[in-house]
Amino acid sequence: MFKFIICIAIAYLLGNISGGMIFGKLLFNKDIRDYGSKNAGTTNALRVFGLKAGVLTFIIDVLKSILACFIGMKLLGLYGVLLAGIFVVLGHNWPVFLNFKGGKGIASSFGFIMFLDYKIAIVAILIFVTIVILSKYISLASMLTTTLVLPISYIFFVYRNFYVLSTFFLLASLSIYRHKSNIVRLINGNENKIKIKK
């Protein structure tokens, strides 16, 4: 039980590390949550601060997830990885040290998937990029990609572990929930298309 608590606590606290906040403050002396979509994630960093800050934000958010999963693996094996994957995303989305105003968990979810199986991560990247190119909507690409990870893992990569598939389902559900305002804008036809500030 102690290892479970430690795994959850470390993953959640690592999730509180916000690449968008760090680079917004370091490079521009601004709180990213005061601009654009008021979200602390990669997409808003791209829009508000430009490509460099967006890429750095993505890298930080992926790496913290990989680190959390590595620690989880050392503590509890596969189930530690799954727990860490869930709680690092929860920590990213609702960080206690940032008044529970975080990101949408896409980069952190990707870090978990990359740690679990890099082949699925590669497929996820291809799906994401394809949808962005065709639609210009990062929100749509994010939701569809996280949702498709489960059936792709089941059908093509023969994942049959109930807990693995349940984790994929939970992360997809969290992604959709965090994008609820984007869904409304997509339906109304006024969702923002990607425009990267140079």
Coordinates of N, CA and C in Angstrom, one line a residue, residues 19-92:
G19 N 5.5 23.0 -18.2 CA 6.4 23.5 -19.2 C 6.0 24.9 -19.6
G20 N 4.7 25.0 -19.9 CA 4.1 26.3 -20.3 C 4.4 27.4 -19.3
M21 N 4.2 27.1 -18.1 CA 4.4 28.1 -17.0 C 5.9 28.5 -16.9
I22 N 6.7 27.4 -16.9 CA 8.2 27.6 -16.8 C 8.7 28.5 -17.9
F23 N 8.4 28.1 -19.1 CA 9.0 28.9 -20.3 C 8.3 30.2 -20.5
G24 N 7.1 30.3 -20.1 CA 6.4 31.6 -20.2 C 7.0 32.6 -19.3
K25 N 7.4 32.2 -18.1 CA 8.0 33.0 -17.1 C 9.5 33.3 -17.5
L26 N 10.2 32.3 -17.8 CA 11.6 32.4 -18.1 C 11.9 33.3 -19.4
L27 N 11.2 33.0 -20.4 CA 11.4 33.6 -21.7 C 10.7 34.9 -21.9
F28 N 9.5 35.0 -21.3 CA 8.7 36.2 -21.6 C 8.2 36.9 -20.3
N29 N 8.5 36.4 -19.2 CA 8.0 36.9 -17.9 C 6.5 37.1 -17.9
K30 N 5.8 36.1 -18.4 CA 4.3 36.1 -18.5 C 3.7 34.8 -18.0
D31 N 2.5 34.9 -17.4 CA 1.8 33.7 -17.0 C 0.9 33.3 -18.2
I32 N 1.3 32.2 -18.8 CA 0.6 31.7 -20.0 C -0.9 31.6 -19.8
R33 N -1.4 31.4 -18.6 CA -2.8 31.3 -18.3 C -3.6 32.6 -18.4
D34 N -2.8 33.7 -18.6 CA -3.5 35.0 -18.8 C -3.7 35.3 -20.3
Y35 N -3.3 34.4 -21.2 CA -3.3 34.7 -22.6 C -3.9 33.6 -23.4
G36 N -4.3 33.9 -24.6 CA -4.9 32.9 -25.5 C -6.1 32.2 -24.9
S37 N -6.0 30.8 -24.9 CA -7.1 30.0 -24.3 C -7.0 29.9 -22.8
K38 N -6.0 30.6 -22.2 CA -5.8 30.6 -20.8 C -5.4 29.2 -20.3
N39 N -4.9 28.4 -21.1 CA -4.5 27.0 -20.8 C -3.0 26.9 -20.7
A40 N -2.5 26.1 -19.8 CA -1.0 26.0 -19.6 C -0.3 25.0 -20.5
G41 N -1.0 24.5 -21.5 CA -0.4 23.4 -22.3 C 0.3 23.8 -23.5
T42 N 0.7 22.8 -24.3 CA 1.6 23.0 -25.5 C 0.9 23.9 -26.6
T43 N -0.4 23.6 -26.9 CA -1.0 24.3 -27.9 C -1.1 25.8 -27.7
N44 N -1.4 26.2 -26.4 CA -1.5 27.6 -26.1 C -0.1 28.2 -26.1
A45 N 0.9 27.5 -25.7 CA 2.3 28.0 -25.7 C 2.7 28.3 -27.1
L46 N 2.3 27.4 -28.1 CA 2.6 27.6 -29.5 C 1.9 28.9 -30.0
R47 N 0.7 29.1 -29.6 CA -0.1 30.2 -30.1 C 0.4 31.5 -29.5
V48 N 0.6 31.5 -28.2 CA 0.9 32.7 -27.5 C 2.4 33.1 -27.6
F49 N 3.3 32.1 -27.4 CA 4.7 32.4 -27.3 C 5.6 32.0 -28.5
G50 N 5.0 31.2 -29.3 CA 5.7 30.8 -30.5 C 6.3 29.4 -30.5
L51 N 6.9 29.0 -31.6 CA 7.4 27.6 -31.8 C 8.3 27.1 -30.8
K52 N 9.3 27.9 -30.4 CA 10.4 27.5 -29.5 C 9.7 27.2 -28.1
A53 N 8.9 28.1 -27.6 CA 8.3 27.8 -26.3 C 7.3 26.6 -26.4
G54 N 6.6 26.5 -27.5 CA 5.7 25.4 -27.7 C 6.4 24.0 -27.7
V55 N 7.5 24.0 -28.4 CA 8.3 22.7 -28.4 C 8.9 22.4 -27.1
L56 N 9.5 23.4 -26.4 CA 10.0 23.2 -25.1 C 9.0 22.8 -24.1
T57 N 7.8 23.4 -24.2 CA 6.7 23.0 -23.3 C 6.3 21.5 -23.5
F58 N 6.2 21.1 -24.8 CA 5.9 19.7 -25.1 C 6.9 18.8 -24.6
I59 N 8.2 19.1 -24.7 CA 9.3 18.2 -24.3 C 9.2 18.1 -22.7
I60 N 9.1 19.1 -22.0 CA 9.0 19.1 -20.6 C 7.8 18.2 -20.1
D61 N 6.6 18.4 -20.8 CA 5.4 17.7 -20.4 C 5.5 16.2 -20.7
V62 N 6.2 15.9 -21.8 CA 6.4 14.5 -22.1 C 7.4 13.8 -21.2
L63 N 8.5 14.5 -20.9 CA 9.6 14.0 -20.1 C 9.1 13.7 -18.6
K64 N 8.3 14.7 -18.1 CA 7.8 14.5 -16.7 C 7.0 13.2 -16.6
S65 N 6.2 12.9 -17.7 CA 5.4 11.7 -17.7 C 6.2 10.5 -17.8
I66 N 7.3 10.5 -18.7 CA 8.2 9.4 -18.8 C 8.9 9.1 -17.5
L67 N 9.3 10.2 -16.8 CA 10.0 10.0 -15.5 C 9.0 9.4 -14.5
A68 N 7.8 9.9 -14.4 CA 6.8 9.3 -13.5 C 6.5 7.9 -13.8
C69 N 6.4 7.5 -15.0 CA 6.2 6.1 -15.4 C 7.4 5.2 -15.1
F70 N 8.6 5.8 -15.2 CA 9.8 5.0 -14.9 C 9.9 4.7 -13.4
I71 N 9.5 5.7 -12.6 CA 9.5 5.5 -11.1 C 8.4 4.6 -10.8
G72 N 7.2 4.7 -11.4 CA 6.1 3.7 -11.2 C 6.5 2.3 -11.5
M73 N 7.3 2.1 -12.6 CA 7.7 0.8 -13.0 C 8.7 0.2 -11.9
K74 N 9.6 1.0 -11.4 CA 10.5 0.6 -10.4 C 9.8 0.2 -9.1
L75 N 8.7 0.9 -8.8 CA 8.0 0.6 -7.6 C 7.0 -0.5 -7.7
L76 N 6.3 -0.6 -8.8 CA 5.1 -1.5 -8.9 C 5.0 -2.3 -10.2
G77 N 6.1 -2.2 -11.0 CA 6.0 -2.9 -12.3 C 5.0 -2.2 -13.3
L78 N 4.3 -3.0 -14.1 CA 3.4 -2.5 -15.1 C 2.3 -1.7 -14.4
Y79 N 1.8 -2.1 -13.3 CA 0.7 -1.4 -12.6 C 1.1 -0.1 -12.1
G80 N 2.4 0.0 -11.7 CA 2.9 1.3 -11.3 C 3.0 2.3 -12.5
V81 N 3.3 1.7 -13.7 CA 3.4 2.6 -14.9 C 2.0 3.1 -15.2
L82 N 1.0 2.3 -15.1 CA -0.4 2.7 -15.3 C -0.9 3.7 -14.3
L83 N -0.6 3.5 -13.1 CA -1.0 4.4 -12.0 C -0.3 5.8 -12.3
A84 N 1.0 5.7 -12.6 CA 1.8 6.9 -12.8 C 1.2 7.7 -14.0
G85 N 0.9 6.9 -15.1 CA 0.4 7.6 -16.3 C -0.9 8.3 -16.0
I86 N -1.8 7.8 -15.2 CA -3.0 8.4 -14.8 C -2.8 9.7 -14.0
F87 N -2.0 9.5 -12.9 CA -1.8 10.6 -12.0 C -0.9 11.7 -12.4
V88 N 0.0 11.4 -13.3 CA 0.8 12.5 -13.9 C -0.1 13.4 -14.8
V89 N -1.0 12.8 -15.5 CA -2.0 13.6 -16.3 C -2.9 14.4 -15.4
L90 N -3.4 13.7 -14.3 CA -4.3 14.4 -13.4 C -3.5 15.6 -12.7
G91 N -2.2 15.4 -12.4 CA -1.4 16.5 -11.9 C -1.2 17.6 -12.9
H92 N -1.1 17.2 -14.1 CA -0.9 18.2 -15.2 C -2.2 19.0 -15.4

